[in-house]
Amino acid sequence: MVPVIFTLALLGAASGNPVIPKDAASGSISSPASSSGPITLPTPSSEPTCYTSSQWLVISNTSVFWPTSTDYLYGPTTGPGASDVICAAQWMQYNARSSGLSQLGPTKTTTVTVYTPTSTGACRTSIHPEGYSDAHTGPMTTLCDGHARALGPRETATAYYPGTGPCSTFSLSAVEPTTLYREPSASPTCRAELEGCIGVWQTYSSLSSAYAASVTSPIPGDTRSPLRPQNCPNTARDYPEENPCSDCHFIPGTATMFYWPVTTANGDLCAQNGTTIPATPTGNGPNTAILDDHTLVSPSIYLSFTSINAWSNNRHGHQCGEPHYNQLVSLHPTAVTSLRDHRNARYAYEGTPYPFNFAEFIPQTIGNYTQSLIPWPQYRGGSQCPLYDPSCTMVRDDYLPYIEVPDAAAEIDSHWAGCSRRWLVPAVTMVPIIDGTAVAPTPTGDPEAMAFEVDAVPEGMVAAPTPTPTTEPGW
């Protein structure tokens, strides 16, 4: 076996006629002359040898493809970008030579013992608002719809990692082999940039196509085959689109709906046959409220978006129109449509549309608690329950309905008229306008500061009266 140090000295020793002729005056690349028939490799001798012949290296009677960088100058070597062309060629030479030498097998294998810290028990904790998969430890009740309901605000839940019980930390040992291979020399220190690599990739693509057309199947080590410029940045593919707004969808940010609460008299939770009572007047004429710099006027409800934009439905689509931020649109209450069992995704699962029923958010008193009693079908179809996860079985005070993007939002940008309003839709936070005041929800703070105590409440409380809307209900 030839010593590694002897092999390292071979870098740059290879010589031969360039495979890809280059015009000396213009620096342009011309296609290599095609040839047919098998490649003739140097005939190994019976004695251990190490020499080069054209683009081949012979080590101990084994031939290795040994390209020379000057044969792979895919572009001019003078002027702008010349350094990137030269750098790319140096890396092509290095990568191909390293690949050939690695096929000769390792020169040495050693082992090293590594130690990885690990732990068991409750070494880390995570406190988060109670979710669908967490156990509920507070008071609960079951009403006439037969589904368990958590009473009071959402609790906080604690997760333990990697498990429960006392925390124990230690290290695991593992023996990892280290294999040494021959290397042609130190790797190039240059770094090709995008601008100069544009022409490099274009030339490679042209030469590669010409070579593929000239042979039935590629021959390993064929010096006519261009080398791929692996260490040269490639330009991002451009997929032109004449009109991205002809087939598009919305991408909404965080959404909040401000609405005028209604009350009901009499009625039954399951029958939904209560009588709707309009909101308490705030003065003569329509009710009004102030939200930042906006005046809200009843009976309109208002939907705010932290951001909203639209995008083409094509796989490599482009933006439709412009992105818009902090948008507030007004809607008639009957113009709101919820989508049950909807899920946003690259290829969304479009939910079933239902008329929106604001009476579902009327606070009801059960024992010592007052909260909205969202019907189970609406709750199960909301954004807080995974679509196919059967573990979402309890109604909690965390309902966020999916709302179809309304026509009024589509009017924010004139390019959005044809965009789908049921592909990516917002999960909205519902905020009632009370006593002429509309307060935007604040971001959730430190979860540890959200902890609270819950008093026990008797199970099986009777159902409180719930309304039937005067318009078509969304039940």
CSV table of C-alpha atoms in Angstrom, one decimal:
chain,number,residue,atom,x,y,z
A,1,MET,CA,0.0,0.0,0.0
A,2,VAL,CA,1.4,3.4,-1.0
A,3,PRO,CA,1.7,5.7,2.1
A,4,VAL,CA,-0.9,8.4,2.4
A,5,ILE,CA,1.7,11.2,2.4
A,6,PHE,CA,2.9,10.0,-1.0
A,7,THR,CA,-0.6,10.1,-2.4
A,8,LEU,CA,-1.1,13.6,-1.1
A,9,ALA,CA,1.8,14.8,-3.1
A,10,LEU,CA,0.0,13.9,-6.3
A,11,LEU,CA,-2.3,16.9,-6.3
A,12,GLY,CA,-1.7,18.9,-9.5
A,13,ALA,CA,0.5,16.2,-10.9
A,14,ALA,CA,-2.1,15.0,-13.3
A,15,SER,CA,-1.8,16.3,-16.8
A,16,GLY,CA,-3.4,15.8,-20.2
A,17,ASN,CA,-5.3,17.6,-23.0
A,18,PRO,CA,-8.3,19.5,-21.8
A,19,VAL,CA,-11.6,17.7,-22.3
A,20,ILE,CA,-13.5,20.9,-23.0
A,21,PRO,CA,-11.5,23.2,-25.4
A,22,LYS,CA,-11.6,26.9,-24.5
A,23,ASP,CA,-11.1,29.6,-27.0
A,24,ALA,CA,-8.0,31.5,-25.9
A,25,ALA,CA,-9.3,34.9,-27.1
A,26,SER,CA,-12.9,34.9,-26.0
A,27,GLY,CA,-12.7,32.5,-23.0
A,28,SER,CA,-15.9,30.8,-24.3
A,29,ILE,CA,-16.5,27.1,-23.8
A,30,SER,CA,-17.0,24.8,-26.8
A,31,SER,CA,-18.6,21.4,-26.6
A,32,PRO,CA,-16.1,18.4,-26.4
A,33,ALA,CA,-15.8,16.3,-29.5
A,34,SER,CA,-17.9,13.1,-29.2
A,35,SER,CA,-16.3,9.8,-29.4
A,36,SER,CA,-17.4,6.2,-29.2
A,37,GLY,CA,-16.1,3.0,-27.8
A,38,PRO,CA,-14.9,2.0,-24.3
A,39,ILE,CA,-12.5,4.1,-22.3
A,40,THR,CA,-8.9,2.7,-22.4
A,41,LEU,CA,-7.4,2.7,-18.9
A,42,PRO,CA,-3.7,2.4,-18.2
A,43,THR,CA,-2.6,-1.2,-18.0
A,44,PRO,CA,-1.7,-2.0,-14.4
A,45,SER,CA,1.8,-3.4,-13.9
A,46,SER,CA,2.8,-6.2,-11.6
A,47,GLU,CA,4.8,-3.9,-9.3
A,48,PRO,CA,3.2,-1.5,-6.8
A,49,THR,CA,3.1,1.9,-8.6
A,50,CYS,CA,1.7,5.3,-8.2
A,51,TYR,CA,1.6,7.5,-11.3
A,52,THR,CA,-0.8,9.5,-13.4
A,53,SER,CA,-1.8,9.1,-17.1
A,54,SER,CA,-4.1,11.7,-18.6
A,55,GLN,CA,-7.0,12.0,-16.1
A,56,TRP,CA,-6.2,8.7,-14.4
A,57,LEU,CA,-4.2,7.9,-11.2
A,58,VAL,CA,-2.8,4.4,-10.7
A,59,ILE,CA,-2.2,3.4,-7.1
A,60,SER,CA,-1.0,-0.2,-6.4
A,61,ASN,CA,-2.4,-1.5,-9.7
A,62,THR,CA,-5.8,0.2,-9.2
A,63,SER,CA,-6.9,3.0,-11.6
A,64,VAL,CA,-8.7,6.0,-10.1
A,65,PHE,CA,-10.4,8.9,-12.0
A,66,TRP,CA,-8.1,11.9,-11.5
A,67,PRO,CA,-9.5,15.0,-13.1
A,68,THR,CA,-7.6,18.2,-13.6
A,69,SER,CA,-9.3,21.5,-12.7
A,70,THR,CA,-8.3,23.3,-15.9
A,71,ASP,CA,-10.4,20.9,-17.9
A,72,TYR,CA,-13.5,22.1,-16.0
A,73,LEU,CA,-13.3,25.9,-16.4
A,74,TYR,CA,-17.0,26.4,-17.2
A,75,GLY,CA,-16.7,30.0,-18.1
A,76,PRO,CA,-14.2,32.8,-18.8
A,77,THR,CA,-11.0,33.0,-16.6
A,78,THR,CA,-10.8,36.8,-17.0
A,79,GLY,CA,-13.2,39.6,-16.2
A,80,PRO,CA,-16.1,39.7,-13.7
A,81,GLY,CA,-16.9,36.3,-12.2
A,82,ALA,CA,-13.6,34.8,-13.3
A,83,SER,CA,-12.5,33.9,-9.8
A,84,ASP,CA,-15.8,32.1,-9.2
A,85,VAL,CA,-15.2,30.0,-12.4
A,86,ILE,CA,-11.7,29.1,-11.2
A,87,CYS,CA,-12.9,28.3,-7.7
A,88,ALA,CA,-15.8,26.1,-8.9
A,89,ALA,CA,-13.3,24.1,-11.1
A,90,GLN,CA,-10.9,23.6,-8.1
A,91,TRP,CA,-13.8,22.2,-6.0
A,92,MET,CA,-14.9,20.0,-8.9
A,93,GLN,CA,-11.3,18.6,-9.1
A,94,TYR,CA,-11.1,18.1,-5.3
A,95,ASN,CA,-14.5,16.4,-5.0
A,96,ALA,CA,-13.9,14.0,-7.9
A,97,ARG,CA,-10.4,13.0,-6.7
A,98,SER,CA,-11.7,12.5,-3.1
A,99,SER,CA,-14.5,10.3,-4.3
A,100,GLY,CA,-12.1,8.2,-6.3
A,101,LEU,CA,-9.7,7.7,-3.4
A,102,SER,CA,-12.4,6.8,-1.0
A,103,GLN,CA,-13.4,3.9,-3.3
A,104,LEU,CA,-10.0,2.4,-2.5
A,105,GLY,CA,-11.2,1.8,1.1
A,106,PRO,CA,-10.0,3.2,4.4
A,107,THR,CA,-6.4,3.3,5.4
A,108,LYS,CA,-7.0,3.1,9.2
A,109,THR,CA,-10.0,2.7,11.5
A,110,THR,CA,-9.9,3.8,15.2
A,111,THR,CA,-12.5,4.0,17.9
A,112,VAL,CA,-13.3,6.6,20.4
A,113,THR,CA,-15.7,6.5,23.4
A,114,VAL,CA,-18.2,9.4,23.6
A,115,TYR,CA,-20.3,10.3,26.6
A,116,THR,CA,-23.8,11.7,26.1
A,117,PRO,CA,-25.6,13.4,29.1
A,118,THR,CA,-29.1,12.1,29.7
A,119,SER,CA,-31.7,12.0,32.4
A,120,THR,CA,-34.8,10.3,33.7
A,121,GLY,CA,-37.7,11.6,35.8
A,122,ALA,CA,-39.1,15.1,36.0
A,123,CYS,CA,-36.0,17.1,35.3
A,124,ARG,CA,-37.7,19.7,33.2
A,125,THR,CA,-41.2,21.1,33.5
A,126,SER,CA,-43.4,23.1,31.0
A,127,ILE,CA,-46.4,25.1,32.2
A,128,HIS,CA,-49.0,25.9,29.5
A,129,PRO,CA,-52.7,26.7,29.2
A,130,GLU,CA,-54.9,23.6,29.5
A,131,GLY,CA,-55.4,21.9,26.1
A,132,TYR,CA,-57.6,19.2,24.6
A,133,SER,CA,-55.2,16.4,25.6
A,134,ASP,CA,-54.6,17.5,29.2
A,135,ALA,CA,-56.4,16.0,32.1
A,136,HIS,CA,-58.8,18.4,33.7
A,137,THR,CA,-58.6,18.6,37.5
A,138,GLY,CA,-61.2,21.3,38.2
A,139,PRO,CA,-65.0,21.2,38.5
A,140,MET,CA,-66.9,19.7,35.6
A,141,THR,CA,-70.6,19.1,34.7
A,142,THR,CA,-72.5,17.2,32.1
A,143,LEU,CA,-75.6,19.0,30.6
A,144,CYS,CA,-78.3,17.7,28.4
A,145,ASP,CA,-76.0,17.2,25.3
A,146,GLY,CA,-74.2,14.5,27.2
A,147,HIS,CA,-70.7,15.9,26.9
A,148,ALA,CA,-68.5,16.8,29.8
A,149,ARG,CA,-67.8,20.5,30.3
A,150,ALA,CA,-65.1,22.2,32.3
A,151,LEU,CA,-66.4,25.0,34.5
A,152,GLY,CA,-64.5,28.2,34.9
A,153,PRO,CA,-61.6,29.6,33.0
A,154,ARG,CA,-58.9,27.4,31.5
A,155,GLU,CA,-56.5,25.8,34.0
A,156,THR,CA,-52.8,25.6,33.5
A,157,ALA,CA,-51.2,22.2,32.9
A,158,THR,CA,-47.7,21.1,33.7
A,159,ALA,CA,-45.8,18.7,31.5
A,160,TYR,CA,-42.7,16.8,32.7
A,161,TYR,CA,-39.7,15.8,30.7
A,162,PRO,CA,-38.5,13.2,30.1
A,163,GLY,CA,-40.8,11.6,32.6
A,164,THR,CA,-42.2,11.6,36.1
A,165,GLY,CA,-40.6,10.8,39.4
A,166,PRO,CA,-37.3,11.9,40.9
A,167,CYS,CA,-34.9,13.5,38.5
A,168,SER,CA,-31.7,11.6,37.8
A,169,THR,CA,-28.9,12.7,35.4
A,170,PHE,CA,-26.1,10.6,34.1
A,171,SER,CA,-24.1,9.9,31.0
A,172,LEU,CA,-24.4,7.1,28.4
A,173,SER,CA,-21.2,5.9,26.8
A,174,ALA,CA,-21.0,4.8,23.2
A,175,VAL,CA,-18.1,3.6,21.1
A,176,GLU,CA,-17.9,5.3,17.7
A,177,PRO,CA,-15.5,4.2,15.0
A,178,THR,CA,-13.4,6.8,13.1
A,179,THR,CA,-12.3,5.8,9.6
A,180,LEU,CA,-9.5,7.5,7.8
A,181,TYR,CA,-9.4,7.7,4.0
A,182,ARG,CA,-6.8,9.0,1.5
A,183,GLU,CA,-7.2,12.6,0.6
A,184,PRO,CA,-5.8,14.3,-2.5
A,185,SER,CA,-4.7,17.4,-0.6
A,186,ALA,CA,-6.1,20.1,1.5
A,187,SER,CA,-9.5,21.3,0.2
A,188,PRO,CA,-9.7,24.6,-1.7
A,189,THR,CA,-10.0,27.7,0.5
A,190,CYS,CA,-12.0,29.7,-2.0
A,191,ARG,CA,-15.7,30.3,-2.0
A,192,ALA,CA,-17.6,30.7,-5.2
A,193,GLU,CA,-20.3,33.4,-5.2
A,194,LEU,CA,-23.7,33.4,-6.8
A,195,GLU,CA,-23.0,35.9,-9.6
A,196,GLY,CA,-20.1,34.1,-11.1
A,197,CYS,CA,-21.8,30.7,-10.7
A,198,ILE,CA,-24.8,31.6,-12.9
A,199,GLY,CA,-22.7,31.0,-16.0
A,200,VAL,CA,-21.0,28.0,-14.5
A,201,TRP,CA,-24.3,26.2,-14.0
A,202,GLN,CA,-25.6,27.2,-17.4
A,203,THR,CA,-22.5,25.8,-19.1
A,204,TYR,CA,-22.7,22.6,-17.0
A,205,SER,CA,-26.4,22.2,-18.0
A,206,SER,CA,-25.6,22.6,-21.7
A,207,LEU,CA,-22.6,20.2,-21.6
A,208,SER,CA,-24.5,17.7,-19.5
A,209,SER,CA,-27.4,17.6,-22.0
A,210,ALA,CA,-25.0,17.2,-24.9
A,211,TYR,CA,-23.2,14.3,-23.2
A,212,ALA,CA,-26.4,12.5,-22.3
A,213,ALA,CA,-27.5,12.7,-25.9
A,214,SER,CA,-24.2,11.3,-27.2
A,215,VAL,CA,-24.2,8.1,-25.1
A,216,THR,CA,-26.6,5.3,-24.5
A,217,SER,CA,-25.6,5.2,-20.8
A,218,PRO,CA,-23.0,7.2,-18.8
A,219,ILE,CA,-19.7,5.5,-18.4
A,220,PRO,CA,-18.0,5.9,-15.0
A,221,GLY,CA,-14.9,8.1,-15.3
A,222,ASP,CA,-15.7,9.1,-18.9
A,223,THR,CA,-13.6,12.3,-19.3
A,224,ARG,CA,-16.1,13.7,-21.7
A,225,SER,CA,-18.8,13.8,-19.0
A,226,PRO,CA,-18.9,17.3,-17.3
A,227,LEU,CA,-18.5,17.4,-13.6
A,228,ARG,CA,-21.3,18.9,-11.5
A,229,PRO,CA,-20.2,22.1,-9.7
A,230,GLN,CA,-21.3,21.0,-6.3
A,231,ASN,CA,-19.7,23.9,-4.3
A,232,CYS,CA,-21.1,26.6,-6.5
A,233,PRO,CA,-24.3,28.3,-5.4
A,234,ASN,CA,-27.2,27.8,-7.8
A,235,THR,CA,-29.7,30.4,-8.7
A,236,ALA,CA,-33.2,29.9,-7.4
A,237,ARG,CA,-35.6,28.5,-10.0
A,238,ASP,CA,-37.9,31.0,-11.4
A,239,TYR,CA,-41.5,29.9,-12.2
A,240,PRO,CA,-43.1,32.8,-14.0
A,241,GLU,CA,-46.8,33.2,-13.5
A,242,GLU,CA,-48.8,35.6,-15.7
A,243,ASN,CA,-51.6,36.2,-13.2
A,244,PRO,CA,-51.2,34.8,-9.7
A,245,CYS,CA,-54.6,36.3,-8.7
A,246,SER,CA,-56.6,34.2,-11.2
A,247,ASP,CA,-56.4,31.2,-8.7
A,248,CYS,CA,-55.5,32.3,-5.2
A,249,HIS,CA,-56.2,32.1,-1.5
A,250,PHE,CA,-55.9,34.3,1.6
A,251,ILE,CA,-53.3,34.0,4.3
A,252,PRO,CA,-54.7,35.8,7.3
A,253,GLY,CA,-52.9,36.6,10.5
A,254,THR,CA,-54.4,36.8,14.0
A,255,ALA,CA,-58.0,37.7,13.8
A,256,THR,CA,-60.4,39.1,16.4
A,257,MET,CA,-64.2,39.6,16.1
A,258,PHE,CA,-65.9,42.4,18.1
A,259,TYR,CA,-69.6,41.8,18.4
A,260,TRP,CA,-72.7,43.2,20.2
A,261,PRO,CA,-73.8,40.6,22.7
A,262,VAL,CA,-77.5,39.5,22.8
A,263,THR,CA,-79.5,38.0,25.6
A,264,THR,CA,-82.4,35.6,25.6
A,265,ALA,CA,-85.4,34.8,27.8
A,266,ASN,CA,-86.7,31.3,28.5
A,267,GLY,CA,-85.8,28.5,26.2
A,268,ASP,CA,-83.9,25.3,26.6
A,269,LEU,CA,-80.2,24.5,25.9
A,270,CYS,CA,-80.9,21.5,23.7
A,271,ALA,CA,-84.1,22.7,22.1
A,272,GLN,CA,-82.5,26.2,21.4
A,273,ASN,CA,-86.0,27.8,21.5
A,274,GLY,CA,-85.3,31.0,23.6
A,275,THR,CA,-86.4,34.4,22.6
A,276,THR,CA,-83.6,36.8,21.4
A,277,ILE,CA,-83.4,40.2,23.1
A,278,PRO,CA,-81.5,43.0,21.4
A,279,ALA,CA,-78.4,44.5,23.1
A,280,THR,CA,-79.0,47.2,25.6
A,281,PRO,CA,-79.1,50.7,23.9
A,282,THR,CA,-76.1,53.0,24.7
A,283,GLY,CA,-78.1,56.1,23.6
A,284,ASN,CA,-80.4,57.4,21.0
A,285,GLY,CA,-80.1,55.6,17.6
A,286,PRO,CA,-77.6,52.8,17.0
A,287,ASN,CA,-75.2,51.6,19.7
A,288,THR,CA,-71.6,52.9,19.4
A,289,ALA,CA,-68.3,52.0,20.9
A,290,ILE,CA,-64.7,53.2,20.5
A,291,LEU,CA,-61.9,50.9,19.5
A,292,ASP,CA,-58.6,52.7,19.2
A,293,ASP,CA,-59.2,55.2,16.4
A,294,HIS,CA,-62.4,53.6,15.1
A,295,THR,CA,-66.0,54.1,16.0
A,296,LEU,CA,-68.0,50.8,16.1
A,297,VAL,CA,-71.7,51.1,15.2
A,298,SER,CA,-74.4,48.5,15.8
A,299,PRO,CA,-75.7,46.2,14.4
A,300,SER,CA,-72.4,45.7,12.4
A,301,ILE,CA,-69.8,43.4,13.8
A,302,TYR,CA,-66.1,44.1,13.2
A,303,LEU,CA,-63.3,41.7,12.2
A,304,SER,CA,-59.7,42.8,12.7
A,305,PHE,CA,-56.6,41.2,11.1
A,306,THR,CA,-53.1,41.8,12.4
A,307,SER,CA,-52.1,41.0,8.8
A,308,ILE,CA,-53.7,39.6,5.6
A,309,ASN,CA,-52.4,38.8,2.2
A,310,ALA,CA,-53.1,36.5,-0.7
A,311,TRP,CA,-51.1,34.0,-2.7
A,312,SER,CA,-51.4,32.0,-5.8
A,313,ASN,CA,-52.7,28.4,-5.5
A,314,ASN,CA,-49.9,27.1,-7.8
A,315,ARG,CA,-47.2,25.0,-6.3
A,316,HIS,CA,-44.6,27.6,-7.2
A,317,GLY,CA,-47.0,30.5,-7.0
A,318,HIS,CA,-46.5,34.2,-6.4
A,319,GLN,CA,-48.0,36.8,-4.1
A,320,CYS,CA,-51.3,38.3,-5.3
A,321,GLY,CA,-51.6,42.0,-4.6
A,322,GLU,CA,-49.9,43.5,-1.6
A,323,PRO,CA,-49.7,42.5,2.1
A,324,HIS,CA,-51.9,44.6,4.4
A,325,TYR,CA,-51.6,45.1,8.2
A,326,ASN,CA,-53.9,46.0,11.0
A,327,GLN,CA,-57.0,45.9,9.0
A,328,LEU,CA,-60.5,46.4,10.4
A,329,VAL,CA,-63.6,45.5,8.4
A,330,SER,CA,-67.3,45.8,9.2
A,331,LEU,CA,-69.8,43.1,8.5
A,332,HIS,CA,-73.5,42.5,8.9
A,333,PRO,CA,-74.1,39.8,11.6
A,334,THR,CA,-75.8,37.6,9.0
A,335,ALA,CA,-72.8,37.8,6.7
A,336,VAL,CA,-70.5,35.7,9.0
A,337,THR,CA,-70.1,32.1,8.1
A,338,SER,CA,-68.3,29.5,10.3
A,339,LEU,CA,-66.5,26.5,9.0
A,340,ARG,CA,-66.7,23.4,11.1
A,341,ASP,CA,-64.1,20.7,10.9
A,342,HIS,CA,-61.8,22.9,8.8
A,343,ARG,CA,-58.1,22.6,8.9
A,344,ASN,CA,-55.6,25.1,7.4
A,345,ALA,CA,-52.7,23.5,5.5
A,346,ARG,CA,-50.8,23.8,2.3
A,347,TYR,CA,-53.6,21.7,0.9
A,348,ALA,CA,-56.4,22.7,3.3
A,349,TYR,CA,-59.3,20.5,4.5
A,350,GLU,CA,-62.2,22.7,3.7
A,351,GLY,CA,-64.8,22.7,6.5
A,352,THR,CA,-68.6,22.6,6.3
A,353,PRO,CA,-70.1,26.2,6.3
A,354,TYR,CA,-72.8,27.2,8.8
A,355,PRO,CA,-74.5,30.5,9.6
A,356,PHE,CA,-72.9,32.0,12.6
A,357,ASN,CA,-75.0,32.2,15.7
A,358,PHE,CA,-73.8,35.0,18.2
A,359,ALA,CA,-76.3,33.7,20.8
A,360,GLU,CA,-74.0,30.8,21.4
A,361,PHE,CA,-71.7,33.1,23.2
A,362,ILE,CA,-74.3,34.4,25.7
A,363,PRO,CA,-72.9,33.8,29.3
A,364,GLN,CA,-74.9,31.2,31.2
A,365,THR,CA,-74.8,30.7,35.0
A,366,ILE,CA,-74.1,27.2,36.2
A,367,GLY,CA,-73.5,26.8,39.9
A,368,ASN,CA,-70.8,29.4,40.9
A,369,TYR,CA,-69.7,29.9,37.3
A,370,THR,CA,-70.8,32.1,34.4
A,371,GLN,CA,-69.6,31.2,30.9
A,372,SER,CA,-70.7,30.5,27.4
A,373,LEU,CA,-72.1,27.1,26.7
A,374,ILE,CA,-70.9,26.4,23.2
A,375,PRO,CA,-72.8,23.4,21.8
A,376,TRP,CA,-70.7,20.3,21.3
A,377,PRO,CA,-70.9,20.1,17.4
A,378,GLN,CA,-69.7,23.7,17.2
A,379,TYR,CA,-66.9,23.1,19.8
A,380,ARG,CA,-65.7,19.8,18.2
A,381,GLY,CA,-65.5,21.5,14.8
A,382,GLY,CA,-63.5,24.5,16.1
A,383,SER,CA,-59.8,25.1,15.7
A,384,GLN,CA,-58.9,24.0,19.2
A,385,CYS,CA,-59.7,20.3,18.5
A,386,PRO,CA,-57.5,18.3,16.1
A,387,LEU,CA,-59.6,17.0,13.2
A,388,TYR,CA,-59.1,13.3,13.7
A,389,ASP,CA,-57.9,13.1,17.3
A,390,PRO,CA,-60.5,11.2,19.4
A,391,SER,CA,-59.0,12.5,22.7
A,392,CYS,CA,-60.8,15.9,22.3
A,393,THR,CA,-63.9,14.9,24.2
A,394,MET,CA,-64.5,17.8,26.7
A,395,VAL,CA,-65.8,21.3,26.2
A,396,ARG,CA,-63.5,23.8,27.7
A,397,ASP,CA,-63.6,27.6,27.7
A,398,ASP,CA,-61.2,27.9,24.8
A,399,TYR,CA,-63.4,27.8,21.7
A,400,LEU,CA,-61.9,29.5,18.6
A,401,PRO,CA,-64.2,29.2,15.6
A,402,TYR,CA,-62.9,29.1,12.1
A,403,ILE,CA,-64.5,31.9,10.1
A,404,GLU,CA,-64.8,32.1,6.3
A,405,VAL,CA,-62.9,35.1,4.9
A,406,PRO,CA,-65.7,37.6,4.4
A,407,ASP,CA,-66.4,39.6,1.2
A,408,ALA,CA,-65.5,42.8,3.0
A,409,ALA,CA,-61.9,41.5,3.7
A,410,ALA,CA,-61.6,40.6,0.0
A,411,GLU,CA,-62.3,44.2,-0.8
A,412,ILE,CA,-59.1,45.4,1.1
A,413,ASP,CA,-57.1,44.8,-2.1
A,414,SER,CA,-58.6,45.1,-5.6
A,415,HIS,CA,-56.6,42.0,-6.7
A,416,TRP,CA,-58.4,39.7,-4.3
A,417,ALA,CA,-61.8,39.4,-5.8
A,418,GLY,CA,-61.3,36.0,-7.2
A,419,CYS,CA,-59.4,34.4,-4.3
A,420,SER,CA,-60.8,31.4,-2.4
A,421,ARG,CA,-62.3,32.4,0.9
A,422,ARG,CA,-62.4,28.9,2.4
A,423,TRP,CA,-58.9,27.6,1.9
A,424,LEU,CA,-56.8,29.3,4.7
A,425,VAL,CA,-59.2,31.0,7.1
A,426,PRO,CA,-58.7,32.7,10.4
A,427,ALA,CA,-59.5,31.2,13.8
A,428,VAL,CA,-61.0,34.2,15.6
A,429,THR,CA,-61.1,35.4,19.2
A,430,MET,CA,-64.6,36.6,20.1
A,431,VAL,CA,-64.7,39.8,22.1
A,432,PRO,CA,-68.1,41.2,23.2
A,433,ILE,CA,-68.7,45.0,23.1
A,434,ILE,CA,-70.0,45.8,26.6
A,435,ASP,CA,-71.2,49.2,27.9
A,436,GLY,CA,-69.9,50.9,24.8
A,437,THR,CA,-66.4,49.6,25.3
A,438,ALA,CA,-64.4,47.4,22.9
A,439,VAL,CA,-61.1,46.2,24.2
A,440,ALA,CA,-58.6,44.3,22.0
A,441,PRO,CA,-57.3,41.1,23.6
A,442,THR,CA,-53.7,41.3,24.9
A,443,PRO,CA,-51.1,38.7,24.2
A,444,THR,CA,-51.0,35.8,26.6
A,445,GLY,CA,-48.4,36.5,29.3
A,446,ASP,CA,-46.2,34.2,31.4
A,447,PRO,CA,-48.2,30.9,31.8
A,448,GLU,CA,-47.1,30.7,35.4
A,449,ALA,CA,-48.9,33.9,36.1
A,450,MET,CA,-52.2,32.4,34.8
A,451,ALA,CA,-52.6,29.9,37.6
A,452,PHE,CA,-55.7,30.2,39.8
A,453,GLU,CA,-57.7,28.3,42.3
A,454,VAL,CA,-61.1,26.6,41.5
A,455,ASP,CA,-63.7,25.8,44.1
A,456,ALA,CA,-65.6,22.6,43.8
A,457,VAL,CA,-69.1,22.6,42.3
A,458,PRO,CA,-71.8,19.8,42.5
A,459,GLU,CA,-72.0,17.6,39.4
A,460,GLY,CA,-75.0,17.3,37.2
A,461,MET,CA,-76.4,20.9,37.4
A,462,VAL,CA,-79.5,21.5,35.4
A,463,ALA,CA,-79.3,23.2,32.0
A,464,ALA,CA,-79.6,27.0,31.9
A,465,PRO,CA,-81.9,28.6,29.3
A,466,THR,CA,-80.2,29.2,26.0
A,467,PRO,CA,-81.4,31.1,23.0
A,468,THR,CA,-82.8,30.3,19.6
A,469,PRO,CA,-81.6,33.0,17.1
A,470,THR,CA,-84.2,35.0,15.2
A,471,THR,CA,-82.2,34.2,12.0
A,472,GLU,CA,-81.4,30.8,10.7
A,473,PRO,CA,-79.5,29.1,13.5
A,474,GLY,CA,-76.0,27.6,13.1
A,475,TRP,CA,-76.9,24.5,15.1
